Amino acid sequence: MAFHTLVNGEGSGSAVAQLFGAVYGAYYVHEATVGRTDLDAFRLAEAALHDCAVRGKAEGKFTTTADGMAAIQKVLIFRDEQLLNLPAYIIADAQARLSEFVVNDSLSPIVPERKHPHQ
């Protein structure tokens, strides 16, 4: 629902917050099941939501680019697959980690991309 409000140009800060929660929840499940690899989709969705939040605060309209919408949607589809296919305890553990993240001062739970030294 929150995603569709953004797509329809009716997004809000609340919708963006819900989407951040979904993206971070999916990240925590991914980290628990796959590890800290293949994180680009999460980083792209997070960046799109950040862009959307900044735009919403500055202009009063919570929108992002078509590429940003696609990045968010990709993670939401992944999240749906996780919810359908993984044991409840993994989802519950991820939700607990998300709750811990919300009350700390971190800007993002997603592991930063490693910079490779130039050779």
N, CA and C of each residue as an Amber inpcrd file, in Angstrom:
protein
   357
   0.8160000  -1.1900000   0.0000000   0.0000000   0.0000000   0.0000000
   0.8680000   1.2660000   0.0000000   1.8840000   1.2900000   0.8610000
   2.7470000   2.4650000   0.9420000   3.4380000   2.7200000  -0.3920000
   3.8740000   1.6440000  -1.0480000   4.5400000   1.7990000  -2.3410000
   3.5900000   2.4120000  -3.3660000   2.3600000   1.9540000  -3.3840000
   1.3960000   2.4580000  -4.3660000   1.0740000   3.9340000  -4.1460000
   1.1410000   4.4020000  -2.8980000   0.9190000   5.8280000  -2.6780000
   2.0390000   6.6450000  -3.3150000   3.2720000   6.1260000  -3.2650000
   4.3760000   6.8340000  -3.9280000   4.1990000   6.8220000  -5.4370000
   3.8600000   5.6580000  -5.9670000   3.6790000   5.5180000  -7.4160000
   2.5930000   6.4680000  -7.9150000   1.5340000   6.6180000  -7.1230000
   0.4090000   7.4670000  -7.5250000   0.6180000   8.9370000  -7.1900000
   1.8000000   9.2950000  -6.6920000   2.0750000  10.6880000  -6.3720000
   1.4120000  11.1670000  -5.0980000   0.9840000  10.2360000  -4.2540000
   0.2900000  10.5810000  -3.0140000   1.0930000  10.1440000  -1.7890000
   2.4030000  10.0180000  -1.9520000   3.2490000   9.5470000  -0.8670000
   3.2900000  10.5160000   0.2970000   3.7140000  10.0000000   1.4340000
   3.8190000  10.7980000   2.6560000   5.0500000  10.3360000   3.4310000
   5.3850000  11.0870000   4.4480000   6.4850000  10.6820000   5.3070000
   6.2200000   9.3340000   5.9560000   4.9810000   9.0910000   6.3040000
   4.5980000   7.8090000   6.9000000   4.8080000   6.6600000   5.9200000
   4.4360000   6.8630000   4.6710000   4.6260000   5.8250000   3.6470000
   6.1080000   5.5400000   3.4460000   6.9120000   6.5880000   3.4100000
   8.3590000   6.4120000   3.2450000   8.9320000   5.6510000   4.4410000
   8.4810000   5.9840000   5.6460000   8.9500000   5.2800000   6.8430000
   8.5780000   3.7980000   6.7850000   7.3730000   3.4920000   6.3330000
   6.9550000   2.0910000   6.1980000   7.8320000   1.3620000   5.1840000
   8.1550000   2.0340000   4.1000000   8.9920000   1.4120000   3.0780000
  10.4230000   1.2100000   3.5660000  10.9520000   2.1750000   4.3130000
  12.2720000   1.9700000   4.9250000  12.2330000   0.7260000   5.8110000
  11.1710000   0.5770000   6.5950000  11.0330000  -0.5930000   7.4610000
  11.0120000  -1.8900000   6.6780000  10.3160000  -1.8920000   5.5520000
  10.2490000  -3.0980000   4.7170000  11.6060000  -3.4120000   4.1000000
  12.2910000  -2.3920000   3.6100000  13.6140000  -2.5950000   2.9990000
  14.6100000  -3.0920000   4.0460000  14.6100000  -2.4630000   5.2120000
  15.5460000  -2.8810000   6.2540000  15.1830000  -4.2570000   6.8040000
  13.9030000  -4.5590000   6.9230000  13.4880000  -5.8970000   7.3460000
  13.9670000  -6.9490000   6.3670000  13.8140000  -6.6720000   5.0790000
  14.2870000  -7.6020000   4.0460000  15.8030000  -7.7550000   4.1190000
  16.4840000  -6.6530000   4.3840000  17.9440000  -6.7120000   4.5180000
  18.3480000  -7.6310000   5.6730000  17.7150000  -7.4630000   6.8180000
  18.0670000  -8.2920000   7.9750000  17.8140000  -9.7730000   7.7090000
  16.7250000 -10.0970000   7.0290000  16.4540000 -11.4930000   6.6750000
  17.5290000 -11.9930000   5.7120000  17.8630000 -11.1760000   4.7190000
  18.9040000 -11.5370000   3.7500000  20.2310000 -11.7880000   4.4680000
  20.5750000 -10.8990000   5.3650000  21.8320000 -11.0420000   6.0980000
  21.8450000 -12.3430000   6.9100000  20.7050000 -12.6960000   7.5030000
  20.6200000 -13.9130000   8.3150000  20.6540000 -15.1830000   7.4740000
  20.1560000 -15.1130000   6.2560000  20.0530000 -16.3230000   5.4360000
  21.1430000 -16.4480000   4.3810000  21.6010000 -15.3260000   3.8560000
  22.5850000 -15.3320000   2.7680000  23.9270000 -14.7700000   3.2330000
  23.8730000 -13.7940000   4.1100000  25.0850000 -13.1310000   4.5710000
  25.1610000 -11.7180000   4.0330000  26.3140000 -11.1390000   4.1570000
  26.5170000  -9.7470000   3.7440000  27.0560000  -9.6700000   2.3250000
  26.3870000 -10.3580000   1.4250000  26.7590000 -10.3360000   0.0120000
  25.5510000  -9.9150000  -0.8060000  25.7930000  -9.5050000  -2.0320000
  24.7200000  -9.1210000  -2.9560000  23.7790000  -8.0900000  -2.3380000
  24.3470000  -6.9850000  -1.8910000  23.5660000  -5.9680000  -1.1880000
  23.1710000  -4.7840000  -2.0550000  23.5380000  -4.7960000  -3.3280000
  23.2660000  -3.6440000  -4.1850000  21.7860000  -3.2860000  -4.2470000
  20.9150000  -4.2690000  -4.3250000  19.4770000  -3.9840000  -4.4090000
  19.0070000  -3.2200000  -3.1730000  19.5200000  -3.5960000  -2.0130000
  19.1340000  -2.9180000  -0.7750000  19.6810000  -1.4940000  -0.7450000
  20.9170000  -1.3360000  -1.1930000  21.5180000   0.0000000  -1.2180000
  20.7770000   0.9270000  -2.1810000  20.4080000   0.3970000  -3.3420000
  19.6830000   1.2130000  -4.3230000  18.3060000   1.6130000  -3.8060000
  17.5980000   0.6790000  -3.1850000  16.2770000   0.9910000  -2.6330000
  16.3950000   2.0060000  -1.5020000  17.3860000   1.8270000  -0.6540000
  17.6010000   2.7660000   0.4450000  17.9060000   4.1670000  -0.0920000
  18.7670000   4.2490000  -1.0980000  19.1100000   5.5480000  -1.6870000
  17.8770000   6.2060000  -2.3040000  17.0420000   5.4230000  -2.9640000
  15.8210000   5.9660000  -3.5680000  14.8760000   6.4920000  -2.4950000
  14.7500000   5.7650000  -1.3960000  13.8830000   6.2220000  -0.3090000
  14.4580000   7.4610000   0.3660000  15.7710000   7.5060000   0.5050000
  16.4010000   8.6980000   1.0700000  16.1240000   9.9010000   0.1750000
  16.2970000   9.7290000  -1.1250000  16.0010000  10.7830000  -2.0960000
  14.5440000  11.2350000  -1.9670000  13.6640000  10.2780000  -1.8380000
  12.2380000  10.5630000  -1.7080000  11.9550000  11.3670000  -0.4350000
  12.5730000  10.9770000   0.6690000  12.3690000  11.6790000   1.9360000
  12.8980000  13.1080000   1.8690000  14.0750000  13.2800000   1.2830000
  14.6560000  14.6180000   1.1470000  13.7660000  15.4890000   0.2670000
  13.3140000  14.9390000  -0.8480000  12.4380000  15.6800000  -1.7490000
  11.1260000  16.0410000  -1.0450000  10.5990000  15.1010000  -0.2990000
   9.3550000  15.3600000   0.4180000   9.5000000  16.4660000   1.4380000
  10.6100000  16.4590000   2.1480000  10.8440000  17.4960000   3.1510000
  11.0460000  18.8620000   2.4990000  11.7690000  18.8950000   1.3900000
  12.0800000  20.1610000   0.7190000  10.9120000  20.7010000  -0.1010000
  10.2170000  19.8080000  -0.8060000   9.2010000  20.2420000  -1.7700000
   7.7770000  19.8840000  -1.3680000   7.6440000  19.0530000  -0.3320000
   6.3160000  18.6330000   0.0840000   5.7230000  17.5250000  -0.7690000
   6.5160000  16.9990000  -1.7100000   6.0380000  15.9180000  -2.5810000
   7.0050000  14.7470000  -2.4750000   6.5020000  13.6310000  -1.9670000
   7.3290000  12.4430000  -1.7590000   7.3500000  11.6020000  -3.0250000
   8.3660000  11.8310000  -3.8430000   8.5200000  11.1000000  -5.1000000
   9.9920000  10.7410000  -5.2880000  10.2250000   9.8570000  -6.2330000
  11.5900000   9.5320000  -6.6260000  11.5680000   9.2080000  -8.1180000
  12.6970000   8.8930000  -8.6580000  12.8020000   8.6080000 -10.0890000
  12.1670000   7.2580000 -10.4260000  11.9720000   7.0190000 -11.7070000
  11.4580000   5.7170000 -12.1570000  12.4260000   4.6040000 -11.7590000
  13.7260000   4.8590000 -11.8850000  14.7210000   3.8680000 -11.4610000
  14.6400000   3.6260000  -9.9560000  14.4050000   4.6930000  -9.2120000
  14.2540000   4.5600000  -7.7660000  13.0410000   3.7250000  -7.4050000
  11.9370000   3.9740000  -8.0900000  10.7160000   3.1800000  -7.8560000
  10.9720000   1.7090000  -8.1670000  11.6840000   1.4490000  -9.2580000
  11.9890000   0.0630000  -9.6360000  12.8690000  -0.6030000  -8.5790000
  13.8250000   0.1400000  -8.0340000  14.7100000  -0.4100000  -7.0030000
  13.9260000  -0.7580000  -5.7400000  13.0260000   0.1230000  -5.3530000
  12.1930000  -0.1310000  -4.1710000  11.3060000  -1.3410000  -4.4190000
  10.6680000  -1.3760000  -5.5770000   9.7680000  -2.4820000  -5.9000000
  10.5050000  -3.8240000  -5.9000000  11.7150000  -3.8360000  -6.4000000
  12.5000000  -5.0770000  -6.4400000  12.6940000  -5.6430000  -5.0320000
  13.0300000  -4.7810000  -4.0850000  13.2330000  -5.2500000  -2.7140000
  11.9030000  -5.6560000  -2.0830000  10.8270000  -4.9490000  -2.3970000
   9.5190000  -5.3240000  -1.8500000   9.0810000  -6.6990000  -2.3510000
   9.3560000  -6.9920000  -3.6010000   9.0440000  -8.3230000  -4.1450000
   9.8890000  -9.3780000  -3.4300000  11.1510000  -9.0690000  -3.2410000
  12.0480000  -9.9640000  -2.5130000  11.5290000 -10.1880000  -1.0920000
  11.0560000  -9.1160000  -0.4550000  10.5070000  -9.1980000   0.9050000
   9.2880000 -10.1180000   0.9320000   8.4070000  -9.9690000  -0.0360000
   7.2300000 -10.8480000  -0.1080000   7.6490000 -12.3090000  -0.2240000
   8.6540000 -12.5820000  -1.0480000   9.1530000 -13.9540000  -1.2010000
   9.7200000 -14.4810000   0.1170000  10.4230000 -13.6220000   0.8440000
  10.9580000 -14.0300000   2.1420000   9.8230000 -14.4100000   3.0890000
   8.8050000 -13.5600000   3.1490000   7.6880000 -13.7920000   4.0630000
   6.9390000 -15.0760000   3.7290000   6.8700000 -15.3960000   2.4580000
   6.1590000 -16.6020000   2.0320000   6.9650000 -17.8820000   2.2270000
   8.2730000 -17.7920000   2.1400000   9.0910000 -19.0000000   2.0460000
  10.0110000 -19.3140000   3.2210000  10.1950000 -18.3900000   4.1220000
  11.1540000 -18.6270000   5.2050000  10.4470000 -18.8910000   6.5300000
  11.1220000 -19.6000000   7.4400000  10.5230000 -19.8800000   8.7450000
  10.2260000 -18.5970000   9.5280000   9.1760000 -18.6560000  10.3120000
   8.7330000 -17.4880000  11.0750000   9.8060000 -16.9720000  12.0290000
  10.6230000 -17.8650000  12.5810000  11.6300000 -17.4030000  13.5370000
  12.6710000 -16.4990000  12.8710000  12.9720000 -16.7300000  11.6090000
  13.9250000 -15.8630000  10.9020000  13.3170000 -14.4800000  10.7120000
  12.0550000 -14.4390000  10.3330000  11.3530000 -13.1630000  10.1560000
  11.2650000 -12.4390000  11.4980000  10.9360000 -13.1690000  12.5640000
  10.8200000 -12.5660000  13.8940000  12.1600000 -12.0090000  14.3670000
  13.2370000 -12.7480000  14.1430000  14.5640000 -12.2560000  14.5170000
  14.9150000 -10.9860000  13.7440000  14.5940000 -10.9650000  12.4620000
  14.8590000  -9.7780000  11.6430000  14.0390000  -8.5950000  12.1460000
  12.7970000  -8.8390000  12.5210000  11.9340000  -7.7710000  13.0320000
  12.4890000  -7.2260000  14.3490000  13.0070000  -8.1050000  15.1930000
  13.6170000  -7.6630000  16.4520000  14.8430000  -6.7960000  16.1780000
  15.6360000  -7.1890000  15.2070000  16.8150000  -6.3840000  14.8410000
  16.3930000  -5.0330000  14.2790000  15.3200000  -5.0250000  13.5020000
  14.8000000  -3.7660000  12.9670000  14.3500000  -2.8570000  14.1090000
  13.6730000  -3.4150000  15.0900000  13.2260000  -2.6260000  16.2450000
  14.4070000  -2.0350000  17.0010000  15.4830000  -2.7910000  17.1320000
  16.6930000  -2.2840000  17.7820000  17.3100000  -1.1520000  16.9670000
  17.3240000  -1.3030000  15.6540000  17.8990000  -0.2710000  14.7900000
  17.1350000   1.0420000  14.9270000  15.8240000   0.9610000  14.9850000
  14.9860000   2.1600000  15.0110000  15.3040000   3.0430000  16.2160000
  15.7120000   2.4660000  17.3240000  15.9570000   3.2580000  18.5290000
  17.4250000   3.6500000  18.7180000  18.2950000   3.3040000  17.7720000
  19.6850000   3.7440000  17.9070000  19.9530000   4.9000000  16.9470000
  21.1530000   5.3910000  16.9600000  21.4930000   6.5770000  16.1680000
  22.1050000   6.2680000  14.8090000  22.1190000   5.0160000  14.4100000
  22.7030000   4.6520000  13.1170000  21.8680000   5.2130000  11.9740000
  22.5400000   5.5710000  10.9070000  21.8400000   6.0810000   9.7330000
  21.3160000   4.9680000   8.8520000  21.9950000   3.8200000   8.8750000
  21.5950000   2.7000000   8.0300000  22.1200000   1.4020000   8.6240000
  21.3060000   0.3460000   8.5830000  21.8130000  -0.9460000   9.0270000
  22.5820000  -1.6850000   7.9320000  22.4660000  -1.2100000   6.6970000
  23.0670000  -1.9050000   5.5620000  24.5760000  -1.6850000   5.5730000
  25.3000000  -2.7840000   5.4990000  26.7600000  -2.7320000   5.5330000
  27.2550000  -1.8850000   4.3630000  28.1390000  -0.9220000   4.6360000
  28.6600000  -0.0920000   3.5430000  29.4180000  -0.9220000   2.5150000
  29.3940000  -0.4270000   1.3040000  30.1300000  -1.0960000   0.2320000
  31.6160000  -0.9450000   0.4960000  32.3360000  -2.0340000   0.3020000
  33.7900000  -1.9870000   0.4820000  34.4360000  -1.2810000  -0.6880000
  35.3690000  -0.4330000  -0.3670000  36.1540000   0.2360000  -1.3990000
  37.3980000  -0.5970000  -1.6480000  37.5950000  -0.9760000  -2.8940000
  38.7750000  -1.7630000  -3.2490000  39.9170000  -0.8140000  -3.5940000
  41.1020000  -1.0730000  -3.0550000  42.2470000  -0.2150000  -3.3870000
  42.5850000  -0.3250000  -4.8710000  43.0140000   0.7860000  -5.4270000
  43.4210000   0.7920000  -6.8390000  44.7440000   0.0720000  -6.9890000
  44.8430000  -0.6710000  -8.0390000  46.0890000  -1.4000000  -8.2710000
  46.8620000  -0.7820000  -9.3840000
